[in-house]
Coordinates of C-alpha atoms and ligand atoms in Angstrom, one line a residue:
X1 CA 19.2 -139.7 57.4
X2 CA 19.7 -143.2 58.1
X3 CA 18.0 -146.1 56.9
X4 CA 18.8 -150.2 57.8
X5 CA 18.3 -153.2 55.7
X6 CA 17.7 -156.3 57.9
X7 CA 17.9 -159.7 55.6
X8 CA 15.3 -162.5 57.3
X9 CA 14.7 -164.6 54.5
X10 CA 16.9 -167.7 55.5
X11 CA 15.6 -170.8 56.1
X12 CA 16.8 -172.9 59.4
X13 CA 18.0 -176.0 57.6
X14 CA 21.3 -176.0 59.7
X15 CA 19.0 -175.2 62.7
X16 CA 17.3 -178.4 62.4
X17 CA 13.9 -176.3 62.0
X18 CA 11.4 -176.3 59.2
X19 CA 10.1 -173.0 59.7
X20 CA 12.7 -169.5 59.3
X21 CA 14.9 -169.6 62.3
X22 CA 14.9 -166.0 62.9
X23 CA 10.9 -166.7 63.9
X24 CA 12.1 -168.9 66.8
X25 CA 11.1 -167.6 70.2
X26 CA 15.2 -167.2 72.4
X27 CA 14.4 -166.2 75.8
X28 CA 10.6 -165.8 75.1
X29 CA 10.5 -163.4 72.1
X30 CA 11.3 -164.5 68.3
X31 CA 14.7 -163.8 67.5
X32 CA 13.6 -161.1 64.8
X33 CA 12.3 -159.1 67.2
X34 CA 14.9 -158.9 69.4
X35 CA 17.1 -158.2 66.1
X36 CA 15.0 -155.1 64.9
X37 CA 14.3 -153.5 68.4
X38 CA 18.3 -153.6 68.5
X39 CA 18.1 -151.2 65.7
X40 CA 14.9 -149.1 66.6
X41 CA 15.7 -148.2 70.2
X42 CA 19.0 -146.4 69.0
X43 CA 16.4 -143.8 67.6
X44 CA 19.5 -143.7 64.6
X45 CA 17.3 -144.4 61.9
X46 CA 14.8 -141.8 61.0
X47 CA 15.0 -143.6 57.5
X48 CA 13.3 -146.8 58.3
X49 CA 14.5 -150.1 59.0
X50 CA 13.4 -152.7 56.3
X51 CA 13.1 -156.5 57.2
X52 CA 13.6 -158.6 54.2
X53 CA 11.2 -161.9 54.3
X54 CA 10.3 -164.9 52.5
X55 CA 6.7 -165.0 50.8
X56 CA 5.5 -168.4 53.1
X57 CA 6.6 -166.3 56.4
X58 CA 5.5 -162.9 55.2
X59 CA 2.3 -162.5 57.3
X60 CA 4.0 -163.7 60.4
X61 CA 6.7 -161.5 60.5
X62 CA 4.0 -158.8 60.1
X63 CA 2.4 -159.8 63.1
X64 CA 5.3 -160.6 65.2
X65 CA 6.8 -157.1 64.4
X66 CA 3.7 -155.4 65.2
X67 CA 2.2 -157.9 68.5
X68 CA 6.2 -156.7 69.7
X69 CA 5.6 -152.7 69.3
X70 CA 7.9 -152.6 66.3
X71 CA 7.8 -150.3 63.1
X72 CA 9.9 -151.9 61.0
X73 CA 8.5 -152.5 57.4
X74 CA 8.5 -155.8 56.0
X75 CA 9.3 -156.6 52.5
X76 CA 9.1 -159.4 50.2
X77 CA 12.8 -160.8 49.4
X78 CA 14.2 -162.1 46.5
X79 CA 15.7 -165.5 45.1
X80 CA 18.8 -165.3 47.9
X81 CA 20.5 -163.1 49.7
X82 CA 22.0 -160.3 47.5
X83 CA 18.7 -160.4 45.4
X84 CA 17.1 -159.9 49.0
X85 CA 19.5 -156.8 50.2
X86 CA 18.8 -155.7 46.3
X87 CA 14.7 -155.4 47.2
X88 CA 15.5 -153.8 50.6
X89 CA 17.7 -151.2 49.5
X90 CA 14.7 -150.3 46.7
X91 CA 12.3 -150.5 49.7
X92 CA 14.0 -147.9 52.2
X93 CA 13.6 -144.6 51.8
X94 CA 15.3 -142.6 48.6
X95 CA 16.7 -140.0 51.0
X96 CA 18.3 -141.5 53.3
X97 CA 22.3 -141.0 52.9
X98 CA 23.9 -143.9 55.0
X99 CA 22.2 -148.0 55.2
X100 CA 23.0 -150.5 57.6
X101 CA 22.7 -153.6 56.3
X102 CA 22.1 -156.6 58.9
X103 CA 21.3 -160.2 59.6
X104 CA 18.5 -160.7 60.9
X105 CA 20.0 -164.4 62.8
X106 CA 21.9 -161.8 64.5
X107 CA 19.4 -160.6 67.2
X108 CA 22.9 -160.2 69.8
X109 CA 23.9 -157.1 68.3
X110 CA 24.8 -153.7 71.2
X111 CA 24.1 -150.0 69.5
X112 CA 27.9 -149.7 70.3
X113 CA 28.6 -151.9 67.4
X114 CA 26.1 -150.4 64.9
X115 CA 27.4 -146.9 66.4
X116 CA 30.5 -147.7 64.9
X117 CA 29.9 -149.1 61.4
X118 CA 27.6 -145.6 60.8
X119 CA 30.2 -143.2 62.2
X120 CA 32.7 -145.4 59.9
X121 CA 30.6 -145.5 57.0
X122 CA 30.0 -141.4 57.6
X123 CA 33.7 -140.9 57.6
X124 CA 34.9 -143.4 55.5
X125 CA 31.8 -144.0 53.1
X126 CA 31.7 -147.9 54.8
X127 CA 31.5 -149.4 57.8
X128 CA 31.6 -153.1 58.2
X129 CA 32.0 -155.1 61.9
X130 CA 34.1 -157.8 62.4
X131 CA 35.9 -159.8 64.8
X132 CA 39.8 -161.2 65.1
X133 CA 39.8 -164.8 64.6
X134 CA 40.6 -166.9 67.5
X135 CA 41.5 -170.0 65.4
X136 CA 44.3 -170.3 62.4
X137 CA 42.6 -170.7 58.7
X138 CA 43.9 -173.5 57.1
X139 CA 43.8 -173.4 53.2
X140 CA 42.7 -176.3 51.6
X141 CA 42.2 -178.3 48.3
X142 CA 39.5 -180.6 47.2
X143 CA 40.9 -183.6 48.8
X144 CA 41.0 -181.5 52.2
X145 CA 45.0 -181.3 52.0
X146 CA 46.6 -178.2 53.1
X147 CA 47.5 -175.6 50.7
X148 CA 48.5 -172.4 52.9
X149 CA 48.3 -170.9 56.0
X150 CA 47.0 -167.1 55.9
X151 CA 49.2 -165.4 58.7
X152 CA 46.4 -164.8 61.3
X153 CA 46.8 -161.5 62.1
X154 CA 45.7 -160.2 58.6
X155 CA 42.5 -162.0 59.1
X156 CA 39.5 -160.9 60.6
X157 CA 35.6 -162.6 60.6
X158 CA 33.1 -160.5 58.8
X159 CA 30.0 -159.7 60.5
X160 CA 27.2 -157.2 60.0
X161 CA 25.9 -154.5 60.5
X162 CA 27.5 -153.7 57.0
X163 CA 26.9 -149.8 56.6
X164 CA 27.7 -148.2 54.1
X165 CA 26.7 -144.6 52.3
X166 CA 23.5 -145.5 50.2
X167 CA 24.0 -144.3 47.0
X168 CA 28.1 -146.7 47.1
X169 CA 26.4 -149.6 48.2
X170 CA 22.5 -149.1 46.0
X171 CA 25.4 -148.9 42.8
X172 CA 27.4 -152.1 44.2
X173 CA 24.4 -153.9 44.1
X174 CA 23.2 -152.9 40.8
X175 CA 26.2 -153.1 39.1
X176 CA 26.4 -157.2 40.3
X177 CA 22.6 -158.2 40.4
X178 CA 22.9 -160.6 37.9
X179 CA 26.5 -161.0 38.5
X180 CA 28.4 -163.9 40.1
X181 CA 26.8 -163.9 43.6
X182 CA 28.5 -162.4 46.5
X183 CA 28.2 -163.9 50.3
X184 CA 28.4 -160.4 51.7
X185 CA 27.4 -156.6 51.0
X186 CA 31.4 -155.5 51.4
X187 CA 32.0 -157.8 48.9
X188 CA 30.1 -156.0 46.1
X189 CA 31.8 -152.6 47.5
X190 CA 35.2 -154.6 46.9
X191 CA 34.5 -155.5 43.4
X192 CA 33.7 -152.1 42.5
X193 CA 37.3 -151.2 44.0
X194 CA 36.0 -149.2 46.6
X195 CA 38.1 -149.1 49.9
X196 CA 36.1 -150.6 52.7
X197 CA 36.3 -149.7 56.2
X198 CA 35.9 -152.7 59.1
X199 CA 35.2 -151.5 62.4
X200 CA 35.6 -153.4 65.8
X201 CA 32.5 -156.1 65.9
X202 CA 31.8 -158.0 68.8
X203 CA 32.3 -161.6 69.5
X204 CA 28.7 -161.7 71.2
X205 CA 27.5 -160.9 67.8
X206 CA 26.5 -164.4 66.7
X207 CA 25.0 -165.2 63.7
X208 CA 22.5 -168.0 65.5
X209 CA 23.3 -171.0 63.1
X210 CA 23.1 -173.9 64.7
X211 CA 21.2 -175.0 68.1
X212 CA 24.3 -174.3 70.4
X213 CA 24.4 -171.3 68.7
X214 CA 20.5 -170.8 70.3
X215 CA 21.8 -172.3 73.8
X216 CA 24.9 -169.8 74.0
X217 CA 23.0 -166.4 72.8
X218 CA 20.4 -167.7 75.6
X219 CA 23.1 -167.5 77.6
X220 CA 24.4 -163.9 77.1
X221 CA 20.5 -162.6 77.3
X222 CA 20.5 -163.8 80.7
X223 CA 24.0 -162.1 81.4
X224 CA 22.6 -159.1 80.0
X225 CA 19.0 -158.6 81.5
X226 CA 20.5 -159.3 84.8
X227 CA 18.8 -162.5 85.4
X228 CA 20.3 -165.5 86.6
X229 CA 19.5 -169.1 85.6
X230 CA 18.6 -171.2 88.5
X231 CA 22.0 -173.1 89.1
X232 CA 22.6 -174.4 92.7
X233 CA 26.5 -173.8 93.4
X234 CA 27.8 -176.9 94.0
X235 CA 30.8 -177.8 96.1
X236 CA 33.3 -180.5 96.5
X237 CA 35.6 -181.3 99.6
X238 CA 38.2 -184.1 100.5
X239 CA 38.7 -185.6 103.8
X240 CA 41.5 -188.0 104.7
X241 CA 42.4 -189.2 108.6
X242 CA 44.6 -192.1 109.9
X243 CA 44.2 -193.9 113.4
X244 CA 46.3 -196.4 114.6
X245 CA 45.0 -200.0 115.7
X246 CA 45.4 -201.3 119.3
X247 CA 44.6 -203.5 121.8
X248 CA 41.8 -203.0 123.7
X249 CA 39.5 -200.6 122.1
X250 CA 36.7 -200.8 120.2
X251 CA 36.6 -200.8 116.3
X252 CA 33.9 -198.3 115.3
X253 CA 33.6 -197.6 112.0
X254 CA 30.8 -195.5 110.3
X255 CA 29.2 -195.6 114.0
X256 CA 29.5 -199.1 113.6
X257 CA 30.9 -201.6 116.1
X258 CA 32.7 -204.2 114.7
X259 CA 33.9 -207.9 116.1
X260 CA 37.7 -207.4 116.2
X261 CA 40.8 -208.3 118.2
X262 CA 41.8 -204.6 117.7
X263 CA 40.2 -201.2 117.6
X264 CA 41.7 -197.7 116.5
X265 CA 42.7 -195.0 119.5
X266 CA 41.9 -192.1 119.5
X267 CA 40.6 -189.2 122.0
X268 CA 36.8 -189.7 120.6
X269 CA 35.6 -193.3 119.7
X270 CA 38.5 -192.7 117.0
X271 CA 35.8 -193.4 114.2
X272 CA 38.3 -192.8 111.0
X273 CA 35.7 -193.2 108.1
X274 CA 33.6 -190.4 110.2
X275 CA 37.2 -188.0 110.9
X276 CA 37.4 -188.1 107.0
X277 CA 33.6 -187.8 106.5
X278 CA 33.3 -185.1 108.6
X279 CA 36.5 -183.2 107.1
X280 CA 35.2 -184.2 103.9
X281 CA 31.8 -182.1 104.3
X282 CA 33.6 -178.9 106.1
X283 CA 36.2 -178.7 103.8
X284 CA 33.2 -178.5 100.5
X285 CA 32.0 -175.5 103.0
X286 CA 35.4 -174.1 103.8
X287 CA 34.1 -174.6 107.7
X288 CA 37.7 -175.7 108.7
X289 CA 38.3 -179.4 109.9
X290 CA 36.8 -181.3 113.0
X291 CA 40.4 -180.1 114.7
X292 CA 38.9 -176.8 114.4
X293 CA 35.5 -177.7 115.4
X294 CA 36.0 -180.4 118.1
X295 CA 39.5 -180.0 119.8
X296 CA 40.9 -182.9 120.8
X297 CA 41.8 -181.3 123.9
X298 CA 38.8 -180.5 125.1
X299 CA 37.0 -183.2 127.2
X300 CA 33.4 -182.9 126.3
X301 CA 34.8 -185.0 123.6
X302 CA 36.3 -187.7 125.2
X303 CA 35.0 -190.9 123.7
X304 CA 32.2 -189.2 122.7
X305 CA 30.5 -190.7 119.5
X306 CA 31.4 -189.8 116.3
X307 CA 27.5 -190.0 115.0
X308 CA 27.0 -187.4 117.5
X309 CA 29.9 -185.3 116.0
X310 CA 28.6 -186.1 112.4
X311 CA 25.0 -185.0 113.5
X312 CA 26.7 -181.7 115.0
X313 CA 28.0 -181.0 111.5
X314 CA 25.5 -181.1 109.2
X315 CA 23.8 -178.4 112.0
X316 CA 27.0 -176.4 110.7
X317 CA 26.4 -177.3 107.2
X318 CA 22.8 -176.3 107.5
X319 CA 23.3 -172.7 108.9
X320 CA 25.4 -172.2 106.3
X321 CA 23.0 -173.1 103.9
X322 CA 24.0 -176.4 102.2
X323 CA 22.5 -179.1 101.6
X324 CA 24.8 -182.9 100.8
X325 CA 24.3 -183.9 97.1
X326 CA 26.2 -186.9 98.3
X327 CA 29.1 -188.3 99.6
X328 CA 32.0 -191.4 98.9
X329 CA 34.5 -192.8 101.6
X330 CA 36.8 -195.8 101.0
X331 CA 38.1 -197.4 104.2
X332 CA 41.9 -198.9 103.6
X333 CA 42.0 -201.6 106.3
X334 CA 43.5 -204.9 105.6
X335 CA 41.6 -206.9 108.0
X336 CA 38.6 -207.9 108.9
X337 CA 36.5 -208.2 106.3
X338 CA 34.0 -205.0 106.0
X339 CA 31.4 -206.0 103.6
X340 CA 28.7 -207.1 105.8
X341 CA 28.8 -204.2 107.6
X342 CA 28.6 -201.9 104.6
X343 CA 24.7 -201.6 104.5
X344 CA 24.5 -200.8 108.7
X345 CA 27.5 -197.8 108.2
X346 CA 25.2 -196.1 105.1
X347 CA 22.4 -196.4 107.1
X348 CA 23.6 -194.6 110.3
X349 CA 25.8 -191.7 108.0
X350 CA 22.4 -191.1 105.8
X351 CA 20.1 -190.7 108.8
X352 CA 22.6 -188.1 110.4
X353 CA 23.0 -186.2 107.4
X354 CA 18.8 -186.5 106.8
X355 CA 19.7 -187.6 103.1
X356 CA 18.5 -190.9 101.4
X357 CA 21.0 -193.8 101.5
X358 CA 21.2 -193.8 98.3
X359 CA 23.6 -190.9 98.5
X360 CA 26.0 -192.1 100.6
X361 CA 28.6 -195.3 99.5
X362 CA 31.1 -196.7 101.7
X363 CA 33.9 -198.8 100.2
X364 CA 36.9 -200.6 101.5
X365 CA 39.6 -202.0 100.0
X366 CA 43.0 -203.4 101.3
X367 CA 46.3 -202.0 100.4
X368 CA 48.0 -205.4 99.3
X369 CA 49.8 -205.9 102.5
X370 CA 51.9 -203.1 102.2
X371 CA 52.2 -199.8 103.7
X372 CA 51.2 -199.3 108.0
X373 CA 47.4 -200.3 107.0
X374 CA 48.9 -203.3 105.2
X375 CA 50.8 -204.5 108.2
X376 CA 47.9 -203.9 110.0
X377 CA 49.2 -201.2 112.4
X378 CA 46.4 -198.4 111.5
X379 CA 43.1 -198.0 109.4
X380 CA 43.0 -195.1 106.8
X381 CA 39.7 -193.4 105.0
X382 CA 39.6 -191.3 102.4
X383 CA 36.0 -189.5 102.1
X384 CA 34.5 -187.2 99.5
X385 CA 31.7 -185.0 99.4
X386 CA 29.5 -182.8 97.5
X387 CA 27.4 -180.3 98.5
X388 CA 25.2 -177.6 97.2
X389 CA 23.2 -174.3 98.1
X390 CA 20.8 -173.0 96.5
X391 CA 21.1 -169.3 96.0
X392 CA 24.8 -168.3 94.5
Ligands
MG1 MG1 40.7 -188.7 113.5

């Protein structure tokens, strides 16, 4: 016969709550609950399960356990934490031959990990989980200065379920009760020089301490019941295109026609902020480039605009189900001056792509003189974009 000890009489100071933290509500049921039907549902303890409380949350633990379905008994704890494990221990039942002792701020716990403290504690007469640390241990002394370093490997994290056979662990804690106090139930066990057995823990098997420690054990709930937050994916892609300035074409830019004595050449209107625009958005899809899409060989493209082009890919981007967050181009043209057309080339990109303007910036910048857009021989764009779709 098994019986479980399950210690809920902390209060959430670190938690920045007033009230016990184990009677905060993760994922829409108080943590205790989800702690004690951990233990219930393995059907392992025909001994009872014991919940150790304060005397101010007393009556709501009784209610929460029983509005949840639960069995567990609820007990009134002691002064702090051994004293606590010392009134559970009393409160479970004489005959049972094994007790797992647990934290009840550890609602994360799998019956694979409580399965293997009992068959331990069966075995070996203790069973206690715990976890290799990921980080090295410093030693330290008062003023914070490093003493030693414990060689990692012989160090592991001590977690609970802490089982143990009943009678070991109900004359550990008798032997100590007015003792110097222990932080753990192996402890006591240790003191009394009895060997004691740690078993492989799980690192999902938080002790919720502090309010990340909430957020992440949120997170693994969600993992585990299947259920996915609501989290668009979101995508990023570059574009980057180069057309060289001539005589006797127009300067388009951004769909834009601008006063010049040169414009770019190219098989379309040669529009290189919307090339790299456009190559920006396919390449946050994976849809290929407007090579791909628009050939330059082919002459339904001839001169065509590249608004129309633009409009024919966000039809792309729409039947593949994204939608554009937002997106950044910077033109590198060292004359003319751009600015006063800036407001005009937002305008026509955000009407194609149906977003507001307020997601689309176009910059331009000159590169010093130097390099072929310095010297005025070509224009280059760089263009980013983000996109997301809804379902992942
Ligand atoms: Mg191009």
């Amino acid at each position: 016969m098994n019986a479980a000890v399950i210690v809920a009489a902390g209060r959430g100071t670190r938690m920045g709550l007033e009230r016990n933290k184990v009677l905060a509500p993760l994922c829409g049921e108080p943590v205790i609950a989800r702690t004690v039907r951990a233990f219930e549902r393995t059907g392992w303890f025909d001994g009872g399960i014991v919940v150790v409380t304060g005397a101010c949350d007393l009556c709501e633990m009784k209610r929460i356990l029983a509005d949840a379905g639960l069995h567990a008994q609820v007990v009134l704890g002691g002064a702090d934490r051994q004293e606590s494990v010392c009134r559970g221990l009393a409160a479970t039942n004489p005959e049972a031959q094994y007790v797992a002792i647990h934290d009840g701020a550890r609602p994360l716990v799998t019956a694979e990990v409580i399965a293997r403290t009992l068959e331990s504690a069966k075995k070996y007469g203790s069973g206690v989980a715990a976890v290799p640390l990921k980080d090295t241990v410093k030693r330290v002394n008062e003023g914070g200065v490093v003493v030693d370093t414990p060689p990692r490997d012989a160090l592991r994290a001590v977690q609970t379920p802490q089982t143990f056979e009943a009678e070991l662990i109900r004359r550990a804690h008798a032997a100590y009760a007015l003792g110097e106090r222990a932080t753990d139930d192996a402890a006591l066990a240790e003191r009394m020089g009895v060997e004691v057995r740690l078993t492989e823990g799980d690192v999902e098997n938080i002790k919720l301490t502090t309010p990340e420690d909430m957020l992440l054990a949120r997170q693994v709930i969600l993992r585990r019941e299947g259920q996915k937050e609501e989290k668009p994916m979101v995508r990023i892609g570059h574009g980057y295109d180069v057309h060289r300035l001539t005589e006797d074409r127009k300067l388009i830019l951004c769909g834009v026609e601008i006063p010049y004595t040169l414009g770019l050449l190219g098989h379309s209107d040669a529009d290189v902020a919307l090339h790299a625009l456009m190559d920006a958005l396919l390449g946050a899809a994976a849809l290929g480039d407007i090579g791909k899409l628009f050939p330059d060989s082919a002459d339904e493209f001839a001169g065509i605009s590249s608004l129309e082009l633009l409009r024919q890919v966000k039809l792309h981007l729409a039947a593949a189900g994204y939608d554009v967050v937002n997106i950044d181009a910077t033109i590198l043209a060292q004359a003319p001056k751009l600015a006063p057309y800036r407001e005009q080339m937002r305008a026509n990109i955000a009407r194609e792509l149906q977003i507001d303007v307020l997601r689309v910036s176009v910059k331009a910048t000159t590169e010093e003189h130097l390099g072929f857009t310095g010297s005025g021989e070509g224009m280059a764009v760089h263009a980013i974009a983000l996109l997301e779709r809804a379902d992942n």
